[in-house]
CSV table of C-alpha atoms in Angstrom, one decimal:
chain,number,residue,atom,x,y,z
A,1,MET,CA,0.1,-0.2,0.0
A,2,LYS,CA,1.4,3.6,-0.9
A,3,TRP,CA,0.3,7.1,0.6
A,4,ASN,CA,-1.0,7.8,-3.2
A,5,ASP,CA,-3.5,5.0,-2.8
A,6,LEU,CA,-5.1,6.7,0.2
A,7,LEU,CA,-4.7,10.6,-0.1
A,8,SER,CA,-7.4,12.7,-2.1
A,9,GLY,CA,-6.6,13.8,-5.5
A,10,LEU,CA,-6.9,17.5,-4.1
A,11,ALA,CA,-4.0,16.4,-1.5
A,12,LYS,CA,-1.9,14.9,-4.2
A,13,THR,CA,-2.3,18.0,-6.3
A,14,LYS,CA,-1.2,20.0,-3.6
A,15,MET,CA,1.6,18.0,-2.8
A,16,ARG,CA,3.1,18.4,-6.5
A,17,GLU,CA,2.5,22.1,-6.1
A,18,LEU,CA,4.4,22.5,-3.1
A,19,ALA,CA,7.4,20.6,-4.4
A,20,GLU,CA,7.6,22.4,-7.5
A,21,HIS,CA,7.2,25.7,-5.6
A,22,ALA,CA,9.9,24.5,-3.2
A,23,GLN,CA,12.1,23.7,-6.4
A,24,GLN,CA,11.3,27.2,-7.8
A,25,GLU,CA,13.0,28.8,-4.7
A,26,ARG,CA,16.1,26.9,-5.1
A,27,ASP,CA,16.2,27.8,-8.7
A,28,LYS,CA,16.3,31.4,-7.6
A,29,GLY,CA,19.3,30.8,-5.5
A,30,LYS,CA,17.7,30.4,-1.9
A,31,VAL,CA,18.9,27.7,0.3
A,32,ILE,CA,15.7,25.6,1.3
A,33,CYS,CA,15.8,22.9,3.9
A,34,PRO,CA,15.7,20.0,3.8
A,35,PRO,CA,17.2,18.9,0.4
A,36,GLN,CA,14.5,18.3,-2.3
A,37,GLU,CA,14.9,14.9,-2.5
A,38,ASP,CA,14.2,14.5,1.3
A,39,ILE,CA,10.9,16.7,1.5
A,40,PHE,CA,8.7,13.6,1.3
A,41,ARG,CA,11.3,11.3,3.2
A,42,ALA,CA,9.0,10.6,6.1
A,43,LEU,CA,6.3,9.0,3.5
A,44,ALA,CA,8.8,7.1,1.9
A,45,LEU,CA,10.0,5.4,5.0
A,46,THR,CA,7.1,4.8,6.8
A,47,PRO,CA,4.2,3.5,4.5
A,48,PRO,CA,0.8,3.7,5.3
A,49,ASP,CA,0.4,-0.2,6.3
A,50,LYS,CA,3.3,0.3,8.4
A,51,VAL,CA,2.3,3.1,10.5
A,52,LYS,CA,2.1,2.3,14.4
A,53,VAL,CA,3.1,5.6,15.9
A,54,CYS,CA,2.7,9.3,14.3
A,55,ILE,CA,5.1,11.9,16.3
A,56,ILE,CA,3.9,15.3,15.1
A,57,GLY,CA,6.4,18.2,14.4
A,58,GLN,CA,6.3,21.8,13.2
A,59,ASP,CA,8.9,22.5,10.5
A,60,PRO,CA,12.4,21.4,9.3
A,61,TYR,CA,15.3,22.7,11.0
A,62,HIS,CA,16.5,25.7,9.3
A,63,THR,CA,20.4,25.3,9.3
A,64,PRO,CA,21.6,24.0,6.0
A,65,GLY,CA,22.6,20.4,6.2
A,66,THR,CA,20.8,19.5,9.2
A,67,ALA,CA,17.2,18.9,8.4
A,68,ASN,CA,16.7,15.2,6.7
A,69,GLY,CA,13.1,15.0,6.3
A,70,LEU,CA,11.8,13.7,9.4
A,71,ALA,CA,10.3,15.4,12.3
A,72,PHE,CA,12.8,16.3,15.0
A,73,SER,CA,15.6,14.3,13.4
A,74,VAL,CA,19.0,15.5,12.2
A,75,ALA,CA,21.1,14.3,9.1
A,76,PRO,CA,24.1,12.2,10.9
A,77,HIS,CA,27.2,13.7,11.9
A,78,ASN,CA,25.1,16.9,13.0
A,79,THR,CA,24.9,18.3,16.8
A,80,ILE,CA,21.8,17.3,18.4
A,81,PRO,CA,19.6,20.1,18.8
A,82,PRO,CA,18.2,21.0,22.3
A,83,SER,CA,14.6,19.5,21.8
A,84,LEU,CA,15.9,16.5,20.6
A,85,ARG,CA,18.3,16.2,23.5
A,86,ASN,CA,15.4,16.5,25.6
A,87,ILE,CA,13.8,13.9,23.7
A,88,PHE,CA,16.7,11.5,24.3
A,89,LYS,CA,16.7,12.5,28.0
A,90,GLU,CA,13.2,11.3,28.4
A,91,LEU,CA,13.8,8.2,26.1
A,92,GLN,CA,16.7,7.2,28.5
A,93,SER,CA,14.6,7.6,31.6
A,94,ASP,CA,11.3,6.1,30.2
A,95,VAL,CA,12.8,2.8,28.5
A,96,GLY,CA,16.2,2.6,30.0
A,97,SER,CA,17.8,2.7,26.8
A,98,GLY,CA,21.6,4.1,26.0
A,99,ARG,CA,22.0,7.6,25.1
A,100,PRO,CA,21.7,8.0,21.1
A,101,THR,CA,25.3,8.9,19.4
A,102,THR,CA,23.4,10.3,16.6
A,103,GLY,CA,20.4,12.7,16.0
A,104,ASP,CA,19.2,10.5,13.2
A,105,LEU,CA,15.8,9.1,13.9
A,106,THR,CA,15.9,6.8,10.6
A,107,PRO,CA,15.6,3.6,12.6
A,108,TRP,CA,12.2,5.0,14.0
A,109,ALA,CA,10.8,5.4,10.6
A,110,GLU,CA,11.9,2.1,9.5
A,111,ARG,CA,10.1,0.7,12.7
A,112,GLY,CA,6.6,2.6,11.8
A,113,VAL,CA,7.1,5.7,13.4
A,114,LEU,CA,5.5,8.3,11.1
A,115,LEU,CA,8.0,11.2,11.7
A,116,LEU,CA,6.1,14.1,10.0
A,117,ASN,CA,6.1,17.9,10.4
A,118,THR,CA,3.0,20.0,9.8
A,119,VAL,CA,5.1,22.3,7.2
A,120,LEU,CA,7.9,20.2,5.3
A,121,THR,CA,10.0,22.7,4.2
A,122,VAL,CA,11.7,26.3,5.5
A,123,GLU,CA,14.1,28.9,4.1
A,124,ALA,CA,17.5,28.9,5.5
A,125,HIS,CA,18.0,30.5,8.7
A,126,LYS,CA,14.2,31.8,8.7
A,127,ALA,CA,12.4,29.7,11.3
A,128,ASN,CA,8.8,29.0,10.3
A,129,SER,CA,9.1,30.9,6.7
A,130,HIS,CA,6.8,28.2,4.9
A,131,ALA,CA,4.1,28.3,7.4
A,132,ASP,CA,1.7,30.0,5.1
A,133,TRP,CA,2.5,28.1,1.7
A,134,GLY,CA,-0.3,25.8,2.6
A,135,TRP,CA,1.6,22.4,3.6
A,136,GLN,CA,-0.9,22.0,6.5
A,137,ASP,CA,-3.5,21.1,3.9
A,138,PHE,CA,-1.5,18.4,2.6
A,139,THR,CA,-0.1,17.2,5.9
A,140,SER,CA,-3.4,17.1,7.4
A,141,GLU,CA,-4.9,15.0,4.6
A,142,VAL,CA,-2.1,12.6,5.6
A,143,PHE,CA,-2.9,12.8,9.7
A,144,ARG,CA,-6.4,12.1,8.7
A,145,VAL,CA,-5.9,9.3,6.5
A,146,CYS,CA,-3.8,7.7,9.5
A,147,SER,CA,-7.1,8.6,11.8
A,148,GLU,CA,-9.1,6.2,9.5
A,149,MET,CA,-6.8,3.3,8.8
A,150,SER,CA,-8.0,0.2,10.3
A,151,GLN,CA,-4.7,-0.6,12.2
A,152,PRO,CA,-3.6,0.6,15.7
A,153,ILE,CA,-1.9,3.9,15.6
A,154,VAL,CA,-0.8,6.0,18.6
A,155,PHE,CA,-0.6,9.9,17.9
A,156,ILE,CA,2.2,11.6,20.0
A,157,ALA,CA,1.3,15.1,20.0
A,158,TRP,CA,4.1,17.4,21.8
A,159,GLY,CA,2.9,21.0,22.3
A,160,LYS,CA,-0.3,22.8,21.6
A,161,SER,CA,0.2,23.2,17.8
A,162,ALA,CA,0.4,19.3,17.5
A,163,GLN,CA,-2.6,18.7,20.0
A,164,GLU,CA,-4.6,21.1,17.9
A,165,ILE,CA,-3.7,18.9,14.8
A,166,VAL,CA,-5.1,15.7,16.8
A,167,TRP,CA,-8.1,17.6,18.0
A,168,ARG,CA,-9.2,17.5,14.1
A,169,PHE,CA,-9.8,14.2,14.2
A,170,PHE,CA,-10.5,13.4,17.8
A,171,PRO,CA,-12.3,15.2,20.5
A,172,PRO,CA,-10.7,16.6,23.4
A,173,GLU,CA,-10.5,14.1,26.2
A,174,THR,CA,-10.3,14.7,30.1
A,175,GLY,CA,-6.7,13.7,30.8
A,176,TRP,CA,-3.6,13.6,29.2
A,177,GLU,CA,-3.8,9.9,27.4
A,178,ALA,CA,-6.9,9.2,25.3
A,179,LEU,CA,-7.7,5.7,23.7
A,180,MET,CA,-10.2,5.2,21.3
A,181,SER,CA,-10.5,1.4,21.3
A,182,ASP,CA,-13.5,1.6,18.8
A,183,ARG,CA,-11.4,2.8,16.3
A,184,ARG,CA,-8.2,1.5,17.5
A,185,LYS,CA,-6.3,4.6,18.0
A,186,ALA,CA,-4.6,6.4,20.9
A,187,CYS,CA,-3.7,9.8,21.7
A,188,ILE,CA,-0.8,11.1,23.9
A,189,PHE,CA,-0.3,14.4,24.8
A,190,SER,CA,2.4,16.7,26.5
A,191,THR,CA,4.1,20.0,26.2
A,192,HIS,CA,7.0,20.4,23.6
A,193,PRO,CA,10.7,18.9,24.2
A,194,SER,CA,12.0,22.5,23.7
A,195,PRO,CA,13.9,23.8,26.7
A,196,PHE,CA,11.1,26.6,27.3
A,197,SER,CA,8.4,24.2,27.8
A,198,ALA,CA,9.7,20.6,28.5
A,199,THR,CA,9.5,21.0,32.2
A,200,ARG,CA,6.3,23.0,32.7
A,201,ALA,CA,2.8,21.3,32.4
A,202,SER,CA,0.1,23.2,30.5
A,203,SER,CA,-3.5,23.3,31.2
A,204,THR,CA,-4.0,20.5,28.4
A,205,ALA,CA,-1.2,18.4,29.2
A,206,PRO,CA,1.6,17.6,31.3
A,207,ALA,CA,5.4,18.5,31.2
A,208,PHE,CA,7.1,16.7,28.7
A,209,ILE,CA,9.8,15.7,31.0
A,210,GLY,CA,8.6,12.7,33.0
A,211,SER,CA,5.7,12.1,31.0
A,212,LYS,CA,6.8,8.7,29.6
A,213,PRO,CA,5.6,8.9,26.1
A,214,PHE,CA,7.7,5.9,24.5
A,215,SER,CA,6.5,3.3,27.1
A,216,THR,CA,3.0,4.5,27.0
A,217,ALA,CA,2.7,4.2,23.5
A,218,ASN,CA,3.9,0.8,23.4
A,219,LYS,CA,1.5,0.0,26.4
A,220,CYS,CA,-1.6,1.7,24.0
A,221,LEU,CA,-0.2,-0.5,21.2
A,222,GLU,CA,-0.4,-3.8,23.2
A,223,LYS,CA,-3.6,-3.1,24.6
A,224,MET,CA,-4.7,-2.8,21.0
A,225,GLY,CA,-3.2,-5.9,19.7
A,226,ALA,CA,-0.4,-4.3,17.8
A,227,GLU,CA,3.5,-4.9,18.0
A,228,ILE,CA,5.1,-2.6,20.1
A,229,ILE,CA,8.0,-0.3,19.0
A,230,ASP,CA,11.6,-0.9,19.7
A,231,TRP,CA,12.7,2.5,20.6
A,232,ARG,CA,16.4,1.8,21.1
A,233,LEU,CA,18.5,3.9,18.5
A,234,PRO,CA,22.4,3.7,18.0
């Protein structure tokens, strides 16, 4: 099964238009992140029938050579950014894995974790500069498809913007973990792993640090009869 088999015609048209827009900007001499061939890498590495977990990001890292097409991930040999350092800190505390030596999250994507930003491109050194391109129209369609597929899927929403995406498909529930067994879906909320919010609870979610999203996701998958994710990284 491929994403093209499930996405609407409108979404596929939007996908092509946005990719062409990015290439046109490159042709004008602008540096766009990630590389053109990596814009849809998250979808290429995690086909729809393999999705077990969706981790929702905002937009790519805007330092050239850093973003590799996966939310929160960096290309090998890059310095690990602050938010990802906190993710690894929580990973160690939560599942007892060793500290990863690289910020490349490709192994997660290959194991069924869809690491998708809501905006898939950014101009170098200009954070969130493509937020008004319309990427959200396309990525929201991907998340909608995930919400309607038959297999168990856990949505992990770190921060308010990610939670708002999930709430488009699932009504807000009391508490930070909601399990919709009838739809074989689960949602896990916390604040964003950014140093500015990782240790602070919000009105709708606990602080990221101490929230145990990785073990909780696996518990949800087990409840729904699915294989768990191996969260260990090199």
